[in-house]
Amino acid sequence: MGASSLLSSGMCGELSRDQAQRVAAIERGADELLQLIDSTVTMARLDQGDGRSRFVVSDVGVGDLLIQIKGEFSDAFEKKGVTLVIDPVEPECLIKTDLIKLKEILRNLIENARKFTQQGKVEVRFAPREGEARVEFVVSDTGIGIAKDDLPKIFELFFQAETSTVEHASGGLGLNIVKRLVTAMSGEITVDSEVGHGTAFHIYLPRALPTVHNSALSLRGFQNL
C-alpha cells in the first residue's frame, strides 16, 4: 500500500493514464482488503460473547465525536471527490453510551455511503430529540441507492444488493455488524432509499445506555433477518 501511494503521488515520476488506473485499482483492492479484515475481526469479537463484548458506558460529546470521525475520513473522501458533510452539533450535547461501539456503527455507515456514492455528498446529522428517551443519527448519501426488493435483506450477512457492481462490491459484513450493535444497544435502525437518488440510514439509540447491559452481542438471530 505504501509503494502504491508513492506511485500515485507522483514522487516516483509521472504515470501514464493506464498506469495511473492500474495503481488506483491496486489501492482500491488494498483498502477493501483492510476493511474486510477489520470487519472479520469485529465479527469474531462479537461472536465470542466474552468481556470484550460488554458495554463501557461514558459521557460522549457528540460534536467532538463527529468532528473526529470526519477527520479520519477526510483523505478518502477528498481522493474520491465526494463531500463529507457533518451538521453542527451544540458543544454541550452529551449522551451516555459506549463510545467504541458508537464509532463502529458510524464508521461502517459512512464508509458504506462513501463506497456507493460517486458524486455529490455524504451527510451525517444528529437529532437530540429533546424530551425523548432516544436520540437519532442520520447518515445519508446521494449515491446509487438500493432497490426496493433488496431493502428487507440489506442487513443479512454477506448480502450484495442488485445495484452493486464490481466497482461497488463489498464484503457484506459492515451493515450486519451495524444492525447487531444497534440492536444490542437497545436501539433501532431504519433505511430509506431510491435507486439513483441515494440512501438514508436512521439510527435511534438510548440517550443513556445502562451501565449494566444484558444484551448479548452474538451472531445468533442475525444470519437470517
Coordinates of C-alpha atoms in Angstrom, one line a residue:
M1 CA 0.0 0.0 0.0
G2 CA 2.8 2.4 0.8
A3 CA 4.5 1.7 -2.5
S4 CA 1.3 2.3 -4.5
S5 CA 0.8 5.6 -2.6
L6 CA 4.2 6.7 -3.6
L7 CA 3.5 5.9 -7.2
S8 CA 0.1 7.7 -7.2
S9 CA 1.6 10.8 -5.6
G10 CA 4.0 11.3 -8.5
M11 CA 7.1 11.1 -6.3
C12 CA 8.5 8.3 -8.5
G13 CA 7.8 10.1 -11.7
E14 CA 4.7 10.9 -13.8
L15 CA 2.4 7.9 -14.6
S16 CA 0.7 7.3 -17.9
R17 CA -3.1 7.2 -17.8
D18 CA -3.1 3.4 -18.0
Q19 CA -0.5 3.1 -15.2
A20 CA -2.5 5.6 -13.0
Q21 CA -5.6 3.5 -13.5
R22 CA -3.8 0.3 -12.5
V23 CA -2.3 1.9 -9.4
A24 CA -5.7 3.2 -8.4
A25 CA -7.1 -0.3 -8.8
I26 CA -4.3 -1.7 -6.5
E27 CA -5.1 1.0 -3.9
R28 CA -8.8 0.2 -4.1
G29 CA -8.2 -3.5 -3.6
A30 CA -5.9 -2.9 -0.7
D31 CA -8.4 -0.6 1.0
E32 CA -11.2 -3.2 0.5
L33 CA -9.0 -6.0 1.9
L34 CA -8.2 -3.9 5.0
Q35 CA -11.9 -3.2 5.6
L36 CA -12.7 -6.9 5.2
I37 CA -10.0 -7.8 7.7
D38 CA -11.3 -5.2 10.2
S39 CA -14.9 -6.4 9.8
T40 CA -13.9 -10.0 10.2
V41 CA -12.0 -9.2 13.5
T42 CA -15.0 -7.3 14.7
M43 CA -17.4 -10.2 13.9
A44 CA -15.1 -12.6 15.7
R45 CA -15.1 -10.4 18.8
L46 CA -18.9 -10.1 18.8
D47 CA -19.3 -13.9 18.4
Q48 CA -17.1 -14.7 21.4
G49 CA -19.5 -13.1 23.8
D50 CA -16.8 -12.6 26.4
G51 CA -15.9 -9.5 28.4
R52 CA -14.7 -7.6 25.3
S53 CA -18.3 -7.6 24.0
R54 CA -19.7 -5.8 27.1
F55 CA -20.6 -2.2 27.1
V56 CA -18.3 0.5 28.5
V57 CA -20.6 3.5 29.2
S58 CA -19.4 7.1 29.4
D59 CA -20.4 10.6 28.6
V60 CA -19.8 11.1 24.9
G61 CA -19.6 14.6 23.4
V62 CA -21.5 14.1 20.1
G63 CA -20.0 17.1 18.3
D64 CA -16.4 16.2 19.2
L65 CA -17.0 12.6 18.1
L66 CA -18.4 13.6 14.7
I67 CA -15.5 16.0 14.1
Q68 CA -13.0 13.3 14.9
I69 CA -14.7 10.8 12.6
K70 CA -14.8 13.4 9.8
G71 CA -11.0 13.8 10.2
E72 CA -10.5 10.1 9.8
F73 CA -12.3 10.0 6.5
S74 CA -11.2 13.3 5.0
D75 CA -8.4 11.9 2.8
A76 CA -10.6 9.1 1.4
F77 CA -13.5 11.5 0.6
E78 CA -11.1 14.1 -1.0
K79 CA -9.5 11.4 -3.1
K80 CA -12.9 10.3 -4.4
G81 CA -14.2 13.8 -5.0
V82 CA -17.2 13.3 -2.7
T83 CA -18.0 15.8 0.1
L84 CA -18.5 14.6 3.7
V85 CA -20.8 17.0 5.5
I86 CA -21.2 16.9 9.3
D87 CA -24.0 19.0 10.5
P88 CA -23.1 21.2 13.5
V89 CA -23.9 19.9 17.0
E90 CA -24.1 22.0 20.1
P91 CA -20.8 21.7 22.1
E92 CA -22.7 20.8 25.4
C93 CA -24.6 17.9 23.7
L94 CA -23.7 14.7 25.6
I95 CA -25.1 11.2 25.6
K96 CA -24.3 8.2 27.8
T97 CA -23.2 5.4 25.5
D98 CA -20.4 3.1 24.5
L99 CA -18.0 5.3 22.6
I100 CA -16.2 2.5 20.8
K101 CA -19.3 0.8 19.6
L102 CA -21.0 4.0 18.5
K103 CA -17.8 4.8 16.5
E104 CA -18.0 1.4 14.9
I105 CA -21.6 2.0 13.9
L106 CA -21.0 5.4 12.4
R107 CA -17.7 4.4 10.6
N108 CA -19.4 1.5 8.9
L109 CA -22.3 3.5 7.7
I110 CA -20.1 6.4 6.5
E111 CA -17.8 4.0 4.7
N112 CA -20.7 2.2 3.1
A113 CA -22.1 5.6 1.9
R114 CA -18.7 6.6 0.5
K115 CA -18.3 3.4 -1.4
F116 CA -21.7 3.7 -3.1
T117 CA -21.5 7.4 -3.9
Q118 CA -19.7 8.5 -7.0
Q119 CA -20.6 12.2 -6.9
G120 CA -22.4 14.6 -4.5
K121 CA -22.2 14.2 -0.8
V122 CA -22.5 12.0 2.3
E123 CA -24.1 13.8 5.2
V124 CA -24.2 12.9 8.9
R125 CA -26.8 14.6 11.1
F126 CA -27.6 14.3 14.8
A127 CA -31.1 14.9 16.2
P128 CA -31.1 15.2 20.0
R129 CA -34.9 14.8 20.1
E130 CA -35.2 16.8 23.3
G131 CA -37.7 15.4 25.8
E132 CA -37.4 11.9 24.4
A133 CA -35.5 8.9 25.7
R134 CA -33.8 8.3 22.4
V135 CA -31.5 10.3 20.1
E136 CA -31.2 9.9 16.3
F137 CA -28.2 9.8 13.9
V138 CA -28.8 10.0 10.2
V139 CA -26.2 9.0 7.6
S140 CA -27.4 9.9 4.1
D141 CA -25.9 10.0 0.6
T142 CA -26.5 10.9 -3.0
G143 CA -25.3 7.5 -4.2
I144 CA -26.7 4.7 -6.4
G145 CA -29.5 3.8 -4.0
I146 CA -30.9 0.4 -3.1
A147 CA -33.7 -1.4 -5.0
K148 CA -37.0 -1.7 -3.1
D149 CA -36.9 -5.5 -3.2
D150 CA -33.4 -5.5 -1.6
L151 CA -34.2 -3.3 1.4
P152 CA -35.5 -6.1 3.7
K153 CA -32.3 -8.1 3.1
I154 CA -29.5 -5.5 3.3
F155 CA -28.6 -6.4 6.9
E156 CA -28.2 -10.1 6.1
L157 CA -24.7 -11.5 6.4
F158 CA -22.8 -11.3 3.0
F159 CA -25.8 -9.8 1.2
Q160 CA -24.9 -7.9 -2.0
A161 CA -27.6 -5.6 -3.4
E162 CA -28.6 -5.9 -7.1
T163 CA -27.4 -2.4 -7.7
S164 CA -23.9 -3.3 -6.7
T165 CA -21.3 -3.6 -9.4
V166 CA -17.7 -4.9 -9.3
E167 CA -16.6 -1.3 -8.5
H168 CA -19.0 -1.1 -5.6
A169 CA -18.6 -4.6 -4.3
S170 CA -18.2 -5.0 -0.5
G171 CA -17.6 -7.9 1.9
G172 CA -21.2 -7.9 3.0
L173 CA -20.2 -7.6 6.7
G174 CA -20.5 -3.9 7.6
L175 CA -24.3 -3.5 7.7
N176 CA -24.7 -6.7 9.5
I177 CA -22.3 -5.5 12.2
V178 CA -24.2 -2.2 12.4
K179 CA -27.5 -4.0 12.8
R180 CA -26.2 -6.2 15.6
L181 CA -24.6 -3.4 17.5
V182 CA -27.6 -1.1 17.3
T183 CA -29.9 -3.9 18.4
A184 CA -27.7 -4.9 21.3
M185 CA -27.7 -1.3 22.4
S186 CA -31.5 -1.4 22.6
G187 CA -31.6 0.8 19.5
E188 CA -33.3 0.6 16.1
I189 CA -32.1 1.2 12.6
T190 CA -34.3 2.0 9.5
V191 CA -33.4 2.8 5.9
D192 CA -35.0 4.8 3.1
S193 CA -33.6 4.5 -0.4
E194 CA -34.5 5.0 -4.0
V195 CA -32.4 3.7 -6.9
G196 CA -30.4 6.6 -8.5
H197 CA -31.3 9.0 -5.7
G198 CA -29.4 7.8 -2.7
T199 CA -29.9 6.2 0.7
A200 CA -30.5 7.4 4.3
F201 CA -29.9 5.3 7.4
H202 CA -31.7 6.4 10.6
I203 CA -30.2 5.1 13.9
Y204 CA -32.2 5.5 17.1
L205 CA -30.2 4.9 20.3
P206 CA -31.0 5.4 24.0
R207 CA -30.0 8.8 25.3
A208 CA -28.5 7.0 28.3
L209 CA -27.3 3.4 27.9
P210 CA -27.5 1.5 31.2
T211 CA -24.1 0.9 32.8
V212 CA -25.1 -2.8 33.2
H213 CA -26.5 -4.1 29.9
N214 CA -27.7 -7.6 29.3
S215 CA -27.9 -7.7 25.5
A216 CA -25.7 -10.4 24.1
L217 CA -23.6 -9.4 21.0
S218 CA -24.0 -12.7 19.3
L219 CA -24.3 -13.8 15.7
R220 CA -27.3 -15.9 16.6
G221 CA -30.6 -14.5 15.3
F222 CA -28.9 -12.1 12.8
Q223 CA -27.9 -14.5 10.0
N224 CA -31.4 -14.5 8.5
L225 CA -33.0 -11.2 9.4

